[in-house]
Amino acid sequence: MFIVMASPECAPIAKAGGLGDFVHGLCRELSSRGHAVELVLPKYDSLRFDRIQGLHKVYGDLWVPFYDKAIRCDVEYGEVDGIACFFIDAHGEHRFFHRGKIYGDADDPERFAFFSRAVMEFLYKSGRHPDIIHCNDWHTGLMPVLLYEIYAGLGMDRSRVCYSLHNVGHQGWTGPQVLQMNRLDAARLMVPERLRDPGNPGAVNLMKGGIVFSNFVTTVSPRYAWEIQHTEQGMGLQAVLQTHDHKFGGVLNGIDYDTWNPEVDGHLPVHFGPQTLPEKAKCTAALRARTGLADAFKPIVAVVSRLDKQKGVALIRHGIDYALAQGCQCVLLGSASSPEVDAEFSRLKHETDASPDCHLALGYDEDLAHLIYAGADMILIPSVYEPCGLTQMIAMKYGCVPIARRVGGLADTVFDANYSDRPFEERNGYVFDDYTYAGLESALGRAIGLWQRYPEYFRQLRLNGMRQDHSWNVPGQHYLDIYNHIRV
Ligand code: ADP
């Protein structure tokens, strides 16, 4: 099958979160099964160019329509861990991908609407006829609209679209100018059945466009699929998703065990696995040495997260205080998404900097993230909502026990040591329901108590998590089944 993936992110060259890992993992899985997979990304000036092999220009003078003019783009090609990648380099005064970052500008809807148009124009002009175009999140939600409204009529009538929702908290709300910019018929599209936002009749909703115009829509866990159809987690898209229920489903993400496997992980001083678990203690010692924690007989409770409201910053903060009070050590690696959160955690860092039991690293640090998973005993994931969540799956592989709120993909992957109805060998962590201090303490307190009083049982929990298979093998097959279901 010929599959084109379009995305605003791909690990490790342009990663802001789990979407980057998804694209990297799924492209590699599909390629390894012999399918022709091509990934198209914006050529951000912030790409990790050192991780792209053989980058060179393959297509010049791609003129992409923009209002009644056009913007000139070049297309470059390179490989990322064996994935064939095309990069859209946009010229012109807007400097759409020359912002020193992936997201975060006021004109993000225009930037990614332009990217969507450029990908379609590239596929068309280069004579590509993919069986499947796989789009991701609101940034590429306009692609199936463009395919159906413009490019199918130009002969691209064999391609079918699979559209994956990674986070419906961000839907690409914008104004009708993105339609005019792309010479789309605003009168036809700004109606309730198409791109008009359900909550704001004046707004275009790019994610809704992707849902309506795709042949199949997925989200990243079965539980999140249910939550966004039936609870306020749908952020206004519940009815749209119910209308399109016949082409909607949840597929749990995998993780890439070439990157996330303590038996081969190049970031670690010592390797370990289920057969060699005692070696993990050497990673714990290395983590303490690197972060300045005292060498003490205490469990290490970790957080590796974007510090964002979605991730439960209030409970993260409380969890650290509580764990310290219960005689634990804490390590937090987090990048704040707003100045307020940054200020709050900078303050906390200042207060705890001298503590032998607490270390806060504010920022993004891939290398430290690996050492934390390998060295820590527990990881705290108290999300308000969590479409899939990779941290719990990564942590489990490294024998680090998750303490997680029962939402989204966390509910599909973390099974409580005491209260799950699953067989013992499937229980792998601690979960809580209520987004309250008491809720968090009910789970974290049990985990700490087990570590302190029943180390053998705690060791079994670690092993249960390490032995679970969250590779891309199973989800890779699910996506192929979906592609086969919708292809011509
Ligand atoms: P999201 O995509 O919502 O941020 P996920 O759990 O799906 O959350 O994915 C998070 C990914 O980002 C994991 O690979 C995690 O290790 C990584 N990560 C999160 N914060 C940081 C950070 N500050 N430094 C390094 N890696 C991080």
Short mmCIF file of C-alpha atoms and ligand atoms in Angstrom, two decimals:
data_model
loop_
_atom_site.label_atom_id
_atom_site.label_comp_id
_atom_site.label_asym_id
_atom_site.label_seq_id
_atom_site.Cartn_x
_atom_site.Cartn_y
_atom_site.Cartn_z
CA MET A 1 0.00 0.00 0.00
CA PHE A 2 1.16 3.57 -0.64
CA ILE A 3 0.60 5.67 2.47
CA VAL A 4 1.31 9.37 2.87
CA MET A 5 1.37 10.67 6.43
CA ALA A 6 1.00 14.42 7.02
CA SER A 7 1.78 15.86 10.43
CA PRO A 8 3.03 18.97 12.21
CA GLU A 9 5.39 16.79 14.33
CA CYS A 10 7.73 13.83 14.12
CA ALA A 11 10.12 12.63 16.82
CA PRO A 12 12.98 13.34 17.24
CA ILE A 13 13.31 16.15 14.69
CA ALA A 14 10.16 18.14 15.51
CA LYS A 15 8.53 16.91 18.69
CA ALA A 16 6.32 18.79 21.11
CA GLY A 17 4.59 15.73 22.60
CA GLY A 18 3.06 12.33 21.95
CA LEU A 19 1.98 13.17 18.38
CA GLY A 20 5.65 13.25 17.40
CA ASP A 21 6.17 9.78 18.85
CA PHE A 22 3.01 8.48 17.18
CA VAL A 23 4.10 9.55 13.72
CA HIS A 24 7.62 8.22 14.15
CA GLY A 25 6.44 4.88 15.58
CA LEU A 26 3.59 4.22 13.14
CA CYS A 27 5.62 5.20 10.04
CA ARG A 28 8.41 2.85 11.06
CA GLU A 29 6.01 0.00 11.82
CA LEU A 30 4.22 0.34 8.48
CA SER A 31 7.52 0.61 6.56
CA SER A 32 8.89 -2.46 8.33
CA ARG A 33 5.87 -4.40 7.03
CA GLY A 34 6.84 -3.52 3.46
CA HIS A 35 4.45 -0.64 2.77
CA ALA A 36 5.57 2.48 0.93
CA VAL A 37 5.32 5.22 3.52
CA GLU A 38 6.11 8.88 2.96
CA LEU A 39 5.90 11.51 5.65
CA VAL A 40 5.37 15.20 4.86
CA LEU A 41 6.35 17.84 7.42
CA PRO A 42 6.87 21.61 7.42
CA LYS A 43 10.51 22.55 7.07
CA TYR A 44 10.72 24.42 10.38
CA ASP A 45 13.90 26.33 11.01
CA SER A 46 13.88 24.60 14.42
CA LEU A 47 14.16 21.05 13.02
CA ARG A 48 16.86 18.83 14.54
CA PHE A 49 18.82 18.83 11.26
CA ASP A 50 21.53 16.61 12.79
CA ARG A 51 18.98 13.76 12.85
CA ILE A 52 18.01 14.01 9.16
CA GLN A 53 20.09 12.01 6.71
CA GLY A 54 20.78 13.22 3.17
CA LEU A 55 18.59 16.30 3.14
CA HIS A 56 18.39 17.75 -0.36
CA LYS A 57 16.00 19.65 -2.60
CA VAL A 58 13.85 17.44 -4.80
CA TYR A 59 11.20 19.81 -6.03
CA GLY A 60 11.56 23.53 -6.66
CA ASP A 61 9.02 26.12 -7.62
CA LEU A 62 5.98 24.57 -6.01
CA TRP A 63 3.59 27.52 -6.20
CA VAL A 64 0.95 27.08 -3.50
CA PRO A 65 -2.29 29.08 -3.89
CA PHE A 66 -2.70 31.79 -1.28
CA TYR A 67 -5.70 34.12 -1.66
CA ASP A 68 -5.49 35.39 -5.25
CA LYS A 69 -1.73 34.91 -5.35
CA ALA A 70 0.61 32.01 -4.65
CA ILE A 71 3.56 31.40 -2.34
CA ARG A 72 6.64 29.67 -3.69
CA CYS A 73 7.78 26.57 -1.83
CA ASP A 74 10.61 24.10 -2.24
CA VAL A 75 10.30 20.49 -1.23
CA GLU A 76 13.27 18.76 0.33
CA TYR A 77 13.80 15.08 1.01
CA GLY A 78 15.70 13.32 3.77
CA GLU A 79 15.46 10.25 5.98
CA VAL A 80 14.75 10.14 9.70
CA ASP A 81 15.54 6.75 11.26
CA GLY A 82 14.78 5.20 7.88
CA ILE A 83 11.50 7.10 7.40
CA ALA A 84 11.20 8.80 3.99
CA CYS A 85 10.41 12.45 4.76
CA PHE A 86 9.49 15.37 2.56
CA PHE A 87 9.81 18.86 3.98
CA ILE A 88 7.79 21.82 2.71
CA ASP A 89 9.96 24.92 2.74
CA ALA A 90 7.72 27.98 2.38
CA HIS A 91 9.22 31.20 1.11
CA GLY A 92 7.54 34.58 1.14
CA GLU A 93 7.04 37.36 3.62
CA HIS A 94 4.98 35.33 6.14
CA ARG A 95 7.91 33.07 6.95
CA PHE A 96 5.36 30.45 8.03
CA PHE A 97 7.87 27.88 9.25
CA HIS A 98 10.67 30.20 10.26
CA ARG A 99 9.53 31.02 13.77
CA GLY A 100 12.13 29.21 15.86
CA LYS A 101 9.42 26.87 17.18
CA ILE A 102 6.66 24.51 16.05
CA TYR A 103 3.57 26.10 17.62
CA GLY A 104 2.56 29.13 19.56
CA ASP A 105 1.95 32.02 17.16
CA ALA A 106 -1.30 33.91 16.66
CA ASP A 107 -1.42 32.90 13.00
CA ASP A 108 -1.02 29.15 13.68
CA PRO A 109 -4.34 28.37 11.89
CA GLU A 110 -3.10 30.15 8.74
CA ARG A 111 0.34 28.53 9.04
CA PHE A 112 -1.08 25.02 9.15
CA ALA A 113 -3.90 25.67 6.68
CA PHE A 114 -1.13 26.73 4.33
CA PHE A 115 0.84 23.60 5.14
CA SER A 116 -2.25 21.47 4.39
CA ARG A 117 -2.65 23.16 1.03
CA ALA A 118 1.05 22.81 0.26
CA VAL A 119 0.99 19.06 0.98
CA MET A 120 -2.00 18.56 -1.33
CA GLU A 121 -0.40 20.67 -4.03
CA PHE A 122 2.84 18.70 -3.70
CA LEU A 123 1.02 15.35 -4.00
CA TYR A 124 -0.90 16.60 -7.01
CA LYS A 125 1.97 18.27 -8.85
CA SER A 126 4.37 15.38 -8.25
CA GLY A 127 1.84 12.91 -9.61
CA ARG A 128 1.46 10.97 -6.39
CA HIS A 129 -1.67 8.88 -5.93
CA PRO A 130 -1.46 7.46 -2.41
CA ASP A 131 -3.96 4.78 -1.43
CA ILE A 132 -4.16 6.37 1.99
CA ILE A 133 -3.49 9.89 3.23
CA HIS A 134 -3.18 9.79 7.01
CA CYS A 135 -3.74 13.22 8.61
CA ASN A 136 -3.24 14.20 12.22
CA ASP A 137 -4.91 16.73 14.54
CA TRP A 138 -6.41 20.07 13.55
CA HIS A 139 -3.26 21.19 11.77
CA THR A 140 -3.99 18.89 8.83
CA GLY A 141 -7.79 18.82 9.21
CA LEU A 142 -8.18 20.88 6.05
CA MET A 143 -6.47 18.25 3.88
CA PRO A 144 -9.49 15.95 3.41
CA VAL A 145 -11.62 19.04 2.76
CA LEU A 146 -9.20 20.15 0.04
CA LEU A 147 -9.04 16.63 -1.37
CA TYR A 148 -12.79 16.36 -1.64
CA GLU A 149 -13.51 19.94 -2.73
CA ILE A 150 -10.62 20.53 -5.15
CA TYR A 151 -8.11 17.76 -5.80
CA ALA A 152 -10.49 14.84 -6.41
CA GLY A 153 -11.87 16.86 -9.31
CA LEU A 154 -8.33 17.22 -10.66
CA GLY A 155 -7.88 13.46 -10.80
CA MET A 156 -6.83 12.54 -7.25
CA ASP A 157 -9.95 10.47 -6.84
CA ARG A 158 -8.44 7.23 -5.58
CA SER A 159 -6.93 8.46 -2.31
CA ARG A 160 -8.79 7.84 0.93
CA VAL A 161 -8.20 9.67 4.21
CA CYS A 162 -7.67 8.33 7.71
CA TYR A 163 -7.71 11.16 10.26
CA SER A 164 -6.34 10.77 13.79
CA LEU A 165 -7.37 12.96 16.72
CA HIS A 166 -4.58 13.26 19.27
CA ASN A 167 -6.10 15.96 21.45
CA VAL A 168 -9.53 17.52 20.95
CA GLY A 169 -8.59 20.24 23.43
CA HIS A 170 -7.09 21.99 20.40
CA GLN A 171 -9.45 22.10 17.41
CA GLY A 172 -8.04 24.84 15.20
CA TRP A 173 -10.76 27.44 15.80
CA THR A 174 -10.33 30.24 13.32
CA GLY A 175 -12.13 32.57 10.94
CA PRO A 176 -13.42 32.06 7.38
CA GLN A 177 -10.23 33.65 5.99
CA VAL A 178 -8.55 30.21 5.99
CA LEU A 179 -11.21 29.13 3.49
CA GLN A 180 -10.78 32.23 1.35
CA MET A 181 -7.03 31.83 1.57
CA ASN A 182 -7.47 28.39 0.00
CA ARG A 183 -10.11 29.50 -2.50
CA LEU A 184 -12.67 27.21 -0.89
CA ASP A 185 -16.36 27.97 -1.10
CA ALA A 186 -17.06 29.55 2.30
CA ALA A 187 -20.84 29.65 1.76
CA ARG A 188 -20.92 25.92 1.08
CA LEU A 189 -18.58 24.99 3.94
CA MET A 190 -19.68 27.33 6.75
CA VAL A 191 -22.75 25.25 7.61
CA PRO A 192 -23.47 23.02 10.61
CA GLU A 193 -22.91 19.78 8.64
CA ARG A 194 -19.46 20.91 7.50
CA LEU A 195 -16.87 23.26 9.04
CA ARG A 196 -18.94 25.64 11.14
CA ASP A 197 -17.94 25.41 14.80
CA PRO A 198 -20.73 23.91 16.95
CA GLY A 199 -20.27 26.52 19.68
CA ASN A 200 -19.51 29.62 17.65
CA PRO A 201 -21.44 30.10 14.41
CA GLY A 202 -18.89 32.67 13.15
CA ALA A 203 -15.92 30.34 13.54
CA VAL A 204 -14.37 27.73 11.29
CA ASN A 205 -13.39 24.53 13.12
CA LEU A 206 -10.57 22.80 11.24
CA MET A 207 -10.73 19.59 13.28
CA LYS A 208 -14.44 19.30 12.56
CA GLY A 209 -13.62 19.64 8.86
CA GLY A 210 -11.21 16.74 9.19
CA ILE A 211 -13.83 14.60 10.94
CA VAL A 212 -16.60 15.34 8.44
CA PHE A 213 -14.54 14.90 5.26
CA SER A 214 -12.39 11.87 6.20
CA ASN A 215 -13.19 8.29 5.36
CA PHE A 216 -12.24 7.09 8.83
CA VAL A 217 -11.49 8.90 12.08
CA THR A 218 -9.45 7.44 14.89
CA THR A 219 -8.39 8.64 18.26
CA VAL A 220 -5.55 7.36 20.36
CA SER A 221 -7.31 5.13 22.89
CA PRO A 222 -10.68 3.37 23.13
CA ARG A 223 -11.53 5.09 26.42
CA TYR A 224 -10.82 8.56 25.00
CA ALA A 225 -12.98 7.67 21.98
CA TRP A 226 -15.87 7.05 24.36
CA GLU A 227 -15.12 10.13 26.50
CA ILE A 228 -15.08 12.56 23.58
CA GLN A 229 -18.37 11.23 22.27
CA HIS A 230 -20.18 11.13 25.59
CA THR A 231 -18.63 13.60 28.06
CA GLU A 232 -17.52 17.21 28.07
CA GLN A 233 -14.05 15.95 27.10
CA GLY A 234 -15.41 16.21 23.55
CA MET A 235 -15.09 19.99 23.96
CA GLY A 236 -18.16 20.62 21.83
CA LEU A 237 -17.50 17.90 19.25
CA GLN A 238 -19.62 15.20 20.96
CA ALA A 239 -22.58 15.47 18.58
CA VAL A 240 -20.32 15.63 15.51
CA LEU A 241 -18.53 12.46 16.61
CA GLN A 242 -21.84 10.74 17.32
CA THR A 243 -23.10 11.65 13.85
CA HIS A 244 -19.96 10.12 12.36
CA ASP A 245 -19.89 7.15 14.73
CA HIS A 246 -20.01 4.66 11.83
CA LYS A 247 -16.48 5.70 10.80
CA PHE A 248 -14.94 6.38 14.22
CA GLY A 249 -12.90 4.26 16.64
CA GLY A 250 -10.12 4.30 19.24
CA VAL A 251 -6.77 2.60 18.64
CA LEU A 252 -4.35 2.59 21.55
CA ASN A 253 -0.95 4.02 20.58
CA GLY A 254 2.15 1.91 20.74
CA ILE A 255 5.59 2.95 21.88
CA ASP A 256 8.77 2.49 19.94
CA TYR A 257 10.83 -0.15 21.71
CA ASP A 258 13.92 0.76 19.68
CA THR A 259 13.86 4.08 21.50
CA TRP A 260 12.23 3.06 24.76
CA ASN A 261 13.76 -0.19 25.96
CA PRO A 262 16.03 -0.36 29.04
CA GLU A 263 17.76 -3.43 27.57
CA VAL A 264 19.28 -1.39 24.72
CA ASP A 265 18.74 2.28 25.64
CA GLY A 266 21.89 4.24 24.71
CA HIS A 267 21.04 7.00 27.22
CA LEU A 268 21.54 4.68 30.19
CA PRO A 269 24.77 3.89 32.04
CA VAL A 270 23.62 0.29 32.60
CA HIS A 271 21.08 -1.86 30.80
CA PHE A 272 18.45 -3.99 32.50
CA GLY A 273 15.31 -5.98 31.76
CA PRO A 274 12.89 -8.30 33.54
CA GLN A 275 15.64 -10.94 33.93
CA THR A 276 18.16 -8.42 35.25
CA LEU A 277 16.01 -6.10 37.34
CA PRO A 278 18.58 -5.62 40.15
CA GLU A 279 20.70 -3.67 37.61
CA LYS A 280 18.05 -0.93 37.70
CA ALA A 281 19.58 0.15 41.03
CA LYS A 282 22.65 1.37 39.13
CA CYS A 283 20.42 3.66 37.02
CA THR A 284 18.84 4.88 40.25
CA ALA A 285 22.30 5.72 41.59
CA ALA A 286 23.14 7.51 38.32
CA LEU A 287 19.91 9.49 38.51
CA ARG A 288 20.71 10.54 42.08
CA ALA A 289 24.23 11.54 41.09
CA ARG A 290 23.02 13.57 38.12
CA THR A 291 20.24 15.37 39.96
CA GLY A 292 22.04 15.87 43.27
CA LEU A 293 19.69 13.70 45.31
CA ALA A 294 21.13 12.10 48.46
CA ASP A 295 21.98 8.44 48.41
CA ALA A 296 19.16 7.33 50.70
CA PHE A 297 16.89 4.31 51.18
CA LYS A 298 13.82 6.09 49.84
CA PRO A 299 11.60 5.56 46.81
CA ILE A 300 11.96 8.08 44.00
CA VAL A 301 8.66 9.52 42.78
CA ALA A 302 9.05 11.12 39.34
CA VAL A 303 7.15 13.42 37.02
CA VAL A 304 8.02 13.74 33.31
CA SER A 305 5.49 16.00 31.70
CA ARG A 306 4.53 19.12 29.89
CA LEU A 307 3.44 21.37 32.76
CA ASP A 308 0.05 22.18 31.37
CA LYS A 309 -3.42 22.36 32.91
CA GLN A 310 -4.30 19.17 31.02
CA LYS A 311 -1.56 17.31 32.86
CA GLY A 312 -2.97 18.21 36.26
CA VAL A 313 -0.41 20.76 37.46
CA ALA A 314 -2.25 21.35 40.74
CA LEU A 315 -2.08 17.65 41.62
CA ILE A 316 1.51 17.36 40.39
CA ARG A 317 2.43 20.12 42.79
CA HIS A 318 0.51 18.51 45.65
CA GLY A 319 1.91 15.08 44.81
CA ILE A 320 5.45 16.35 45.27
CA ASP A 321 4.64 17.86 48.69
CA TYR A 322 2.82 14.71 49.75
CA ALA A 323 5.54 12.32 48.57
CA LEU A 324 8.24 14.34 50.35
CA ALA A 325 6.17 14.33 53.54
CA GLN A 326 5.84 10.53 53.24
CA GLY A 327 9.62 10.08 53.16
CA CYS A 328 10.17 9.85 49.40
CA GLN A 329 12.52 11.62 47.02
CA CYS A 330 11.10 13.51 44.04
CA VAL A 331 12.41 14.31 40.58
CA LEU A 332 10.42 16.45 38.20
CA LEU A 333 11.24 17.11 34.55
CA GLY A 334 8.73 19.49 33.05
CA SER A 335 8.33 22.18 30.48
CA ALA A 336 5.77 24.83 31.35
CA SER A 337 3.26 25.91 28.75
CA SER A 338 2.42 29.28 30.26
CA PRO A 339 4.33 32.02 32.10
CA GLU A 340 2.16 31.55 35.22
CA VAL A 341 2.92 27.83 35.50
CA ASP A 342 6.57 28.53 34.74
CA ALA A 343 6.68 31.10 37.55
CA GLU A 344 4.99 28.72 40.00
CA PHE A 345 7.39 25.85 39.33
CA SER A 346 10.41 28.18 39.23
CA ARG A 347 9.39 29.30 42.72
CA LEU A 348 9.07 25.70 43.86
CA LYS A 349 12.44 24.92 42.33
CA HIS A 350 13.98 27.81 44.21
CA GLU A 351 12.45 26.58 47.49
CA THR A 352 13.60 22.99 47.00
CA ASP A 353 16.98 23.53 45.34
CA ALA A 354 18.87 22.95 48.56
CA SER A 355 16.86 19.83 49.45
CA PRO A 356 18.70 16.49 49.25
CA ASP A 357 15.39 14.83 48.41
CA CYS A 358 13.91 16.95 45.66
CA HIS A 359 15.12 18.03 42.22
CA LEU A 360 13.15 20.02 39.68
CA ALA A 361 14.46 20.32 36.12
CA LEU A 362 12.45 22.87 34.17
CA GLY A 363 12.71 22.50 30.43
CA TYR A 364 12.83 19.79 27.82
CA ASP A 365 15.58 17.19 28.18
CA GLU A 366 15.32 13.92 26.27
CA ASP A 367 18.44 12.43 27.85
CA LEU A 368 17.32 13.14 31.41
CA ALA A 369 13.85 11.77 30.62
CA HIS A 370 15.36 8.37 29.79
CA LEU A 371 17.41 8.32 32.99
CA ILE A 372 14.39 9.27 35.08
CA TYR A 373 12.25 6.42 33.72
CA ALA A 374 15.15 4.04 34.33
CA GLY A 375 16.06 5.29 37.79
CA ALA A 376 12.73 6.20 39.41
CA ASP A 377 10.41 3.85 41.29
CA MET A 378 7.08 5.55 40.58
CA ILE A 379 5.76 8.11 38.14
CA LEU A 380 2.90 10.45 38.82
CA ILE A 381 0.38 11.10 36.01
CA PRO A 382 -2.66 12.90 37.49
CA SER A 383 -4.04 14.22 34.18
CA VAL A 384 -7.30 16.14 33.92
CA TYR A 385 -7.71 14.36 30.59
CA GLU A 386 -5.33 12.14 28.66
CA PRO A 387 -6.04 11.05 25.08
CA CYS A 388 -3.53 8.20 25.27
CA GLY A 389 -0.46 9.09 27.27
CA LEU A 390 2.88 7.56 26.48
CA THR A 391 4.63 8.26 29.77
CA GLN A 392 2.83 5.46 31.62
CA MET A 393 3.69 2.92 28.91
CA ILE A 394 7.31 4.05 28.74
CA ALA A 395 7.63 4.08 32.54
CA MET A 396 6.24 0.55 32.85
CA LYS A 397 8.81 -0.76 30.39
CA TYR A 398 11.51 0.66 32.70
CA GLY A 399 10.09 -0.90 35.87
CA CYS A 400 8.75 2.45 37.08
CA VAL A 401 5.24 2.05 38.52
CA PRO A 402 2.59 4.56 37.32
CA ILE A 403 0.22 6.33 39.68
CA ALA A 404 -2.40 7.64 37.31
CA ARG A 405 -5.84 9.17 37.15
CA ARG A 406 -8.38 6.85 35.50
CA VAL A 407 -9.03 8.86 32.32
CA GLY A 408 -8.49 8.28 28.60
CA GLY A 409 -5.59 6.07 27.64
CA LEU A 410 -4.43 5.88 31.26
CA ALA A 411 -7.64 3.95 32.04
CA ASP A 412 -6.86 1.57 29.16
CA THR A 413 -3.31 0.80 30.28
CA VAL A 414 -2.90 1.19 34.05
CA PHE A 415 -4.59 -1.42 36.24
CA ASP A 416 -4.75 -0.96 39.98
CA ALA A 417 -2.71 -3.28 42.18
CA ASN A 418 -5.54 -3.60 44.70
CA TYR A 419 -8.83 -2.87 42.98
CA SER A 420 -8.54 -4.03 39.39
CA ASP A 421 -10.66 -6.98 38.29
CA ARG A 422 -7.80 -8.10 36.04
CA PRO A 423 -5.61 -11.12 36.87
CA PHE A 424 -2.62 -10.32 39.05
CA GLU A 425 -0.05 -10.45 36.24
CA GLU A 426 -1.90 -7.65 34.41
CA ARG A 427 -1.94 -5.29 37.40
CA ASN A 428 0.78 -2.73 36.98
CA GLY A 429 0.13 0.45 38.96
CA TYR A 430 -2.25 2.53 41.04
CA VAL A 431 -5.23 4.51 39.81
CA PHE A 432 -7.64 7.06 41.25
CA ASP A 433 -10.80 8.68 39.93
CA ASP A 434 -11.41 12.00 41.67
CA TYR A 435 -9.40 15.00 40.60
CA THR A 436 -8.76 15.98 44.23
CA TYR A 437 -5.89 15.90 46.70
CA ALA A 438 -7.65 13.05 48.53
CA GLY A 439 -8.02 11.10 45.29
CA LEU A 440 -4.35 11.44 44.50
CA GLU A 441 -3.27 10.55 48.04
CA SER A 442 -5.43 7.42 48.01
CA ALA A 443 -3.34 6.01 45.16
CA LEU A 444 0.07 7.51 45.88
CA GLY A 445 -0.17 6.59 49.58
CA ARG A 446 -0.85 2.93 48.72
CA ALA A 447 2.07 2.86 46.28
CA ILE A 448 4.50 4.37 48.77
CA GLY A 449 3.25 2.02 51.52
CA LEU A 450 3.83 -1.00 49.31
CA TRP A 451 7.38 0.10 48.41
CA GLN A 452 8.18 0.63 52.09
CA ARG A 453 6.53 -2.46 53.57
CA TYR A 454 6.17 -5.09 50.85
CA PRO A 455 9.18 -4.75 48.52
CA GLU A 456 8.69 -8.19 47.00
CA TYR A 457 5.12 -7.32 45.97
CA PHE A 458 6.37 -3.99 44.60
CA ARG A 459 8.98 -5.87 42.56
CA GLN A 460 6.20 -8.02 41.08
CA LEU A 461 4.26 -4.91 40.06
CA ARG A 462 7.33 -3.55 38.29
CA LEU A 463 7.77 -6.86 36.47
CA ASN A 464 4.11 -7.02 35.45
CA GLY A 465 4.50 -3.63 33.75
CA MET A 466 7.82 -4.52 32.13
CA ARG A 467 6.38 -7.68 30.58
CA GLN A 468 3.41 -6.01 28.91
CA ASP A 469 3.60 -5.53 25.17
CA HIS A 470 2.89 -1.97 24.07
CA SER A 471 4.88 -2.20 20.86
CA TRP A 472 3.55 -0.81 17.58
CA ASN A 473 2.87 -4.34 16.36
CA VAL A 474 -0.78 -4.52 17.45
CA PRO A 475 -1.79 -0.89 16.66
CA GLY A 476 0.13 -1.13 13.35
CA GLN A 477 -2.14 -4.00 12.35
CA HIS A 478 -5.23 -2.06 13.50
CA TYR A 479 -4.31 0.86 11.25
CA LEU A 480 -3.69 -1.47 8.31
CA ASP A 481 -7.12 -3.02 8.87
CA ILE A 482 -8.65 0.48 8.80
CA TYR A 483 -6.72 1.43 5.64
CA ASN A 484 -7.85 -1.78 3.94
CA HIS A 485 -11.41 -1.12 5.02
CA ILE A 486 -11.51 2.34 3.38
CA ARG A 487 -9.20 1.98 0.36
CA VAL A 488 -10.63 1.68 -3.11
P1 ADP B 1 1.66 14.69 25.55
O1 ADP B 1 1.76 14.30 24.12
O2 ADP B 1 0.28 15.12 25.93
O3 ADP B 1 2.68 15.66 26.00
P2 ADP B 1 2.34 11.91 26.14
O4 ADP B 1 2.38 11.17 27.43
O5 ADP B 1 1.52 11.34 25.04
O6 ADP B 1 1.92 13.40 26.47
O7 ADP B 1 3.83 12.05 25.56
C1 ADP B 1 4.79 12.71 26.29
C2 ADP B 1 6.14 12.45 25.64
O8 ADP B 1 6.96 13.60 25.81
C3 ADP B 1 6.89 11.31 26.30
O9 ADP B 1 7.76 10.74 25.33
C4 ADP B 1 7.69 12.02 27.40
O10 ADP B 1 8.85 11.29 27.79
C5 ADP B 1 8.06 13.30 26.69
N1 ADP B 1 8.25 14.47 27.56
C6 ADP B 1 7.30 15.19 28.20
N2 ADP B 1 7.84 16.23 28.86
C7 ADP B 1 9.16 16.16 28.64
C8 ADP B 1 10.29 16.97 29.04
N3 ADP B 1 10.13 18.05 29.81
N4 ADP B 1 11.52 16.60 28.63
C9 ADP B 1 11.68 15.50 27.86
N5 ADP B 1 10.68 14.72 27.43
C10 ADP B 1 9.44 15.04 27.81
#
